[in-house]
Coordinates of C-alpha atoms in Angstrom, one line a residue:
X309 CA 95.6 112.4 110.9
X310 CA 99.1 111.7 112.2
X311 CA 98.9 108.2 113.8
X312 CA 101.4 108.8 116.6
X313 CA 100.0 112.2 117.5
X314 CA 96.6 110.6 117.6
X315 CA 97.9 107.8 119.7
X316 CA 99.5 110.2 122.2
X317 CA 96.2 112.0 122.7
X318 CA 94.3 108.7 123.2
X319 CA 96.9 107.3 125.7
X320 CA 96.7 110.5 127.7
X321 CA 93.0 110.2 128.3
X322 CA 91.6 108.2 131.3
X323 CA 89.4 105.2 130.5
X324 CA 89.0 102.6 133.2
X325 CA 86.2 100.1 132.7
X326 CA 82.8 101.8 133.2
X327 CA 84.4 105.3 133.3
X328 CA 85.6 105.8 129.8
X329 CA 84.2 109.3 129.3
X330 CA 87.5 111.1 128.7
X331 CA 88.8 108.7 126.0
X332 CA 85.3 108.4 124.4
X333 CA 85.3 112.2 124.1
X334 CA 88.6 112.1 122.1
X335 CA 87.2 109.5 119.7
X336 CA 83.9 111.4 119.3
X337 CA 85.6 114.7 118.6
X338 CA 87.9 113.1 116.1
X339 CA 85.0 111.2 114.4
X340 CA 82.8 114.3 114.1
X341 CA 85.8 116.2 112.6
X342 CA 85.7 113.6 109.8
X343 CA 82.0 114.2 109.2
X344 CA 80.6 111.3 111.0
X345 CA 77.6 111.2 113.4
X346 CA 78.1 109.7 116.9
X347 CA 75.8 108.3 119.6
X348 CA 76.5 106.9 123.0
X349 CA 74.3 104.1 124.3
X350 CA 73.4 103.3 127.9
X351 CA 76.4 101.0 128.3
X352 CA 78.9 103.7 127.2
X353 CA 79.5 102.4 123.7
X354 CA 80.2 105.1 121.1
X355 CA 78.5 104.2 117.8
X356 CA 79.8 106.0 114.7
X357 CA 78.0 106.4 111.4
X358 CA 77.7 108.7 108.4
X359 CA 74.1 109.7 108.9
X360 CA 71.6 107.4 110.6
X361 CA 73.2 105.0 113.0
X362 CA 71.6 101.6 112.8
X363 CA 69.5 100.4 115.8
X364 CA 68.7 96.9 114.5
X365 CA 70.5 94.0 112.8
X366 CA 73.6 94.8 110.8
X367 CA 75.8 92.9 108.5
X368 CA 79.2 94.1 110.0
X369 CA 80.2 95.6 113.3
X370 CA 83.8 96.9 113.6
X371 CA 85.0 97.5 117.1
X372 CA 88.0 98.8 119.1
X373 CA 87.6 99.2 122.9
X374 CA 87.8 102.4 124.9
X375 CA 88.7 101.0 128.3
X376 CA 92.0 100.3 129.8
X377 CA 93.0 98.0 132.6
X378 CA 93.0 99.7 136.0
X379 CA 92.8 99.2 139.7
X380 CA 89.7 99.4 141.9
X381 CA 89.4 100.2 145.6
X382 CA 88.4 97.2 147.7
X383 CA 88.3 98.7 151.2
X384 CA 89.7 101.6 153.2
X385 CA 91.6 100.8 156.5
X386 CA 90.9 102.9 159.6
X387 CA 94.4 104.5 159.2
X388 CA 93.5 105.7 155.7
X389 CA 95.5 103.1 153.8
X390 CA 93.6 102.0 150.7
X391 CA 93.4 98.3 149.7
X392 CA 93.0 97.7 146.0
X393 CA 92.8 95.0 143.4
X394 CA 92.8 94.6 139.7
X395 CA 90.1 95.7 137.3
X396 CA 90.6 94.0 134.0
X397 CA 93.9 92.2 134.2
X398 CA 96.4 94.7 135.8
X399 CA 99.2 92.9 137.7
X400 CA 101.1 94.7 140.4
X401 CA 104.5 93.6 139.0
X402 CA 103.5 95.2 135.7
X403 CA 103.0 98.6 137.3
X404 CA 105.3 98.7 140.4
X405 CA 105.5 101.4 143.0
X406 CA 104.7 104.9 141.9
X407 CA 102.1 107.6 141.4
X408 CA 98.5 106.8 140.8
X409 CA 95.3 108.9 140.7
X410 CA 92.0 108.0 142.5
X411 CA 89.0 109.0 140.5
X412 CA 86.7 110.3 143.3
X413 CA 84.6 113.5 143.2
X414 CA 87.8 115.1 142.0
X415 CA 91.0 113.2 141.0
X416 CA 93.1 112.6 144.1
X417 CA 96.8 111.8 143.9
X418 CA 98.2 108.7 145.6
X419 CA 101.1 106.3 145.6
X420 CA 100.9 102.6 145.0
X421 CA 103.1 101.1 147.8
X422 CA 104.5 97.7 148.8
X423 CA 106.5 98.8 151.8
X424 CA 110.2 98.9 152.8
X425 CA 112.8 96.3 152.1
X426 CA 114.9 96.7 155.2
X427 CA 113.4 93.7 157.0
X428 CA 113.5 89.9 157.3
X429 CA 109.9 89.7 158.7
X430 CA 108.3 86.8 156.7
X431 CA 105.0 88.8 156.6
X432 CA 106.6 91.6 154.7
X433 CA 105.8 91.9 151.0
X434 CA 109.5 92.5 150.3
X435 CA 110.4 89.1 151.9
X436 CA 107.5 87.3 150.2
X437 CA 108.4 88.8 146.8
X438 CA 111.8 87.0 147.0
X439 CA 110.1 83.7 146.4
X440 CA 106.7 84.6 145.0
X441 CA 105.2 87.1 142.6
X442 CA 103.7 90.3 144.1
X443 CA 99.9 90.1 144.5
X444 CA 97.3 92.8 145.2
X445 CA 97.0 91.6 148.8
X446 CA 100.5 93.0 149.4
X447 CA 99.6 96.4 148.0
X448 CA 98.2 99.6 149.4
X449 CA 97.6 103.1 148.0
X450 CA 98.8 105.9 150.2
X451 CA 96.9 109.2 149.6
X452 CA 97.9 111.2 152.7
X453 CA 94.3 111.3 154.0
X454 CA 92.4 109.9 156.9
X455 CA 89.6 107.5 156.3
X456 CA 87.1 110.2 157.0
X457 CA 88.8 112.6 154.5
X458 CA 88.8 109.9 151.8
X459 CA 85.1 109.4 152.3
X460 CA 84.4 113.1 152.0
X461 CA 86.5 113.1 148.8
X462 CA 84.2 110.4 147.3
X463 CA 86.8 107.6 147.6
X464 CA 84.9 104.4 148.5
X465 CA 85.0 100.7 147.5
X466 CA 84.5 100.7 143.8
X467 CA 86.5 103.9 143.1
X468 CA 88.7 103.5 140.0
X469 CA 92.5 104.0 140.4
X470 CA 94.5 104.9 137.3
X471 CA 98.0 105.6 136.0
X472 CA 98.3 109.4 136.1
X473 CA 98.9 111.7 133.2
X474 CA 102.6 112.1 134.2
X475 CA 103.2 108.4 133.3
X476 CA 101.2 108.4 130.1
X477 CA 103.7 109.9 127.7
X478 CA 104.9 107.8 124.8
X479 CA 108.5 106.6 124.6
X480 CA 110.2 106.5 121.2
X481 CA 113.0 104.0 120.3
X482 CA 114.0 104.0 116.7
X483 CA 111.1 102.4 114.8
X484 CA 109.3 101.5 118.0
X485 CA 107.0 103.3 120.4
X486 CA 106.1 102.3 123.9
X487 CA 103.6 103.4 126.6
X488 CA 100.8 102.3 128.8
X489 CA 97.4 101.2 127.3
X490 CA 98.5 100.8 123.6
X491 CA 96.0 98.0 124.0
X492 CA 93.6 99.3 122.8
X493 CA 94.4 103.0 122.2
X494 CA 96.5 102.0 119.1
X495 CA 93.5 100.2 117.7
X496 CA 91.2 103.1 118.4
X497 CA 93.7 105.2 116.4
X498 CA 93.6 102.6 113.6
X499 CA 89.8 102.7 113.6
X500 CA 89.8 106.4 113.2
X501 CA 92.3 106.1 110.3
X502 CA 89.9 103.5 108.7
X503 CA 87.1 106.0 109.0
X504 CA 89.3 108.6 107.3
X505 CA 90.3 106.2 104.5
X506 CA 86.7 105.1 103.8
X507 CA 85.2 108.5 103.7
X508 CA 81.8 106.9 104.4
X509 CA 80.7 103.7 106.0
X510 CA 79.1 101.1 103.7
X511 CA 75.4 100.2 104.1
X512 CA 74.9 97.5 106.6
X513 CA 78.0 98.3 108.6
X514 CA 78.5 100.2 111.9
X515 CA 81.7 101.2 113.8
X516 CA 81.8 101.2 117.6
X517 CA 84.3 102.2 120.2
X518 CA 83.2 99.8 122.9
X519 CA 83.1 100.1 126.7
X520 CA 84.3 97.6 129.3
X521 CA 86.0 95.1 127.0
X522 CA 88.7 94.4 129.6
X523 CA 86.0 93.0 132.0
X524 CA 84.5 90.4 129.7
X525 CA 83.6 92.3 126.6
X526 CA 80.3 93.4 128.2
X527 CA 80.0 96.6 126.2
X528 CA 80.1 94.9 122.9
X529 CA 77.9 92.0 124.1
X530 CA 75.3 94.5 125.3
X531 CA 75.4 96.2 121.8
X532 CA 75.3 92.9 119.9
X533 CA 72.1 91.8 121.7
X534 CA 70.5 94.6 119.7
X535 CA 72.5 94.6 116.4
X536 CA 73.1 90.8 116.1
X537 CA 75.8 91.4 113.5
X538 CA 76.7 88.6 111.0
X539 CA 80.4 89.6 111.3
X540 CA 82.1 91.3 114.2
X541 CA 85.6 92.6 113.2
X542 CA 87.5 93.5 116.4
X543 CA 90.7 95.5 116.4
X544 CA 93.1 94.4 119.2
X545 CA 96.7 93.8 120.2
X546 CA 98.6 90.7 119.3
X547 CA 100.7 89.8 122.3
X548 CA 104.2 88.5 122.2
X549 CA 103.9 85.2 124.0
X550 CA 106.1 82.1 124.0
X551 CA 103.4 79.6 123.0
X552 CA 102.1 81.6 120.0
X553 CA 105.2 83.5 118.7
X554 CA 104.9 86.3 116.2
X555 CA 107.3 89.0 114.9
X556 CA 107.3 92.4 116.6
X557 CA 107.0 94.4 113.4
X558 CA 104.4 96.5 111.5
X559 CA 102.5 93.6 110.0
X560 CA 99.1 92.9 111.6
X561 CA 98.1 89.6 113.1
X562 CA 95.0 87.4 112.6
X563 CA 93.8 85.6 115.7
X564 CA 93.0 82.1 114.6
X565 CA 92.0 81.0 118.1
X566 CA 91.7 82.5 121.6
X567 CA 90.1 81.6 125.0
X568 CA 86.5 82.2 123.7
X569 CA 86.1 81.4 120.0
X570 CA 87.8 80.7 116.7
X571 CA 86.9 82.3 113.3
X572 CA 85.6 80.3 110.4
X573 CA 88.4 79.0 108.1
X574 CA 86.8 80.7 105.2
X575 CA 87.1 84.1 107.0
X576 CA 90.8 83.3 107.7
X577 CA 91.3 82.7 104.0
X578 CA 89.4 85.9 103.1
X579 CA 91.7 88.0 105.4
X580 CA 94.8 86.3 104.0
X581 CA 93.7 87.0 100.4
X582 CA 93.0 90.6 101.1
X583 CA 96.4 91.0 102.9
X584 CA 98.2 89.5 100.0
X585 CA 96.5 91.7 97.5
X586 CA 97.5 94.9 99.3
X587 CA 101.0 93.8 100.1
X588 CA 100.7 93.0 103.8
X589 CA 102.7 90.0 105.3
X590 CA 99.9 88.8 107.5
X591 CA 100.8 87.0 110.7
X592 CA 98.8 84.3 112.5
X593 CA 98.3 83.6 116.2
X594 CA 96.5 80.9 118.2
X595 CA 96.3 82.3 121.7
X596 CA 95.9 80.0 124.7
X597 CA 94.1 82.7 126.7
X598 CA 92.4 86.1 126.1
X599 CA 89.6 87.3 124.0
X600 CA 88.2 90.2 122.0
X601 CA 84.8 91.9 121.5
X602 CA 84.3 89.5 118.5
X603 CA 85.2 86.3 120.2
X604 CA 83.4 87.2 123.4
X605 CA 80.3 88.0 121.4
X606 CA 80.6 84.8 119.4
X607 CA 80.9 82.7 122.5
X608 CA 77.6 84.0 123.7
X609 CA 75.8 83.5 120.4
X610 CA 75.7 87.2 119.5
X611 CA 77.6 87.2 116.2
X612 CA 78.0 84.4 113.7
X613 CA 81.5 85.2 112.4
X614 CA 84.1 86.7 114.7
X615 CA 87.3 88.1 113.2
X616 CA 90.1 89.6 115.4
X617 CA 93.0 91.6 113.9
X618 CA 95.8 92.7 116.1
X619 CA 98.9 95.0 116.3
X620 CA 102.0 93.0 117.5
X621 CA 102.9 94.2 121.0
X622 CA 105.5 93.3 123.7
X623 CA 104.7 93.6 127.4
X624 CA 100.9 93.2 127.1
X625 CA 99.0 94.8 130.0
X626 CA 102.2 96.7 131.0
X627 CA 104.4 99.3 129.3
X628 CA 103.6 98.0 125.9
X629 CA 105.9 98.2 122.8
X630 CA 104.9 98.3 119.2
X631 CA 106.3 99.2 115.7
X632 CA 105.4 102.8 114.8
X633 CA 103.8 101.7 111.5
X634 CA 101.6 99.1 113.1
X635 CA 98.6 101.4 113.3
X636 CA 98.7 102.4 109.7
X637 CA 99.1 98.8 108.5
X638 CA 96.2 97.6 110.6
X639 CA 94.1 100.4 109.3
X640 CA 94.9 99.6 105.6
X641 CA 93.9 95.9 106.1
X642 CA 90.8 96.8 108.0
X643 CA 89.6 99.4 105.5
X644 CA 89.9 96.9 102.7
X645 CA 88.1 94.2 104.7
X646 CA 85.2 96.6 105.4
X647 CA 84.9 97.4 101.7
X648 CA 84.7 93.7 100.8
X649 CA 82.6 92.5 103.7

């Protein structure tokens, strides 16, 4: 599989938390083409195995999440203006004004709006934004419909609002590639490459493309209640942040701490040894906030040993940037970790 062609296909698919059907379909089709069996559970997690998919305790669970950060409808004003808020860590200043799509009975086009700048009214978002960051209270979505028309179109509080297909193309810059939702589409691509590299999944291991990670890792947590894995190896991003600096290159990153849990030092050493043996210059990161399927599960007592490996990315939860070889390097490290775990 070509990593960037695969990434482009995954990025183009919609996958807000709880509504990941489109991106899950891409992963399932690609997995079945490699000869694997797939099953979707009640939470929307896609489990991947060679023949029988385990339904009880396993040694190793490997995850990458299906969902993307998004927007959710809070209420609809009488004039048809739609009030929205974040679903999973989307900030308005990361997205800005522009086209969006509302996932009602049929996708409905809209525009995320903050209003005009030709005013000195202190209540105007344009004036407030001179001193403070934009917030979702300042935002509306305009869809050109009345409140009654929106209701008939299935647009209600709880409707997901997503970045449309037109804004989901990858942007190439030398050795780098950028786009929305590289977290976690790049890691789904890496997971599919791991499955291709392995040829078959070792006994005692299961792979899963998880649902609803961006809203608390609830998909993986639901699954781990049943599987109770000894080790959960989560594939993630590694954000470029000032308090835990890393290089924006192709070399994967081991999370040594995050907002939920820290891996055991022996597992850190094991990852480092494997990386050295296959010629990867492993990076380390102690994050002051954030979490993964693995760390969220460990924080709730659902796995004994969390390990999170990430692809370095700039602009996390925005128009993210990564090295074009990051997917392959993460896949190489993960495949060798799976063989040894």
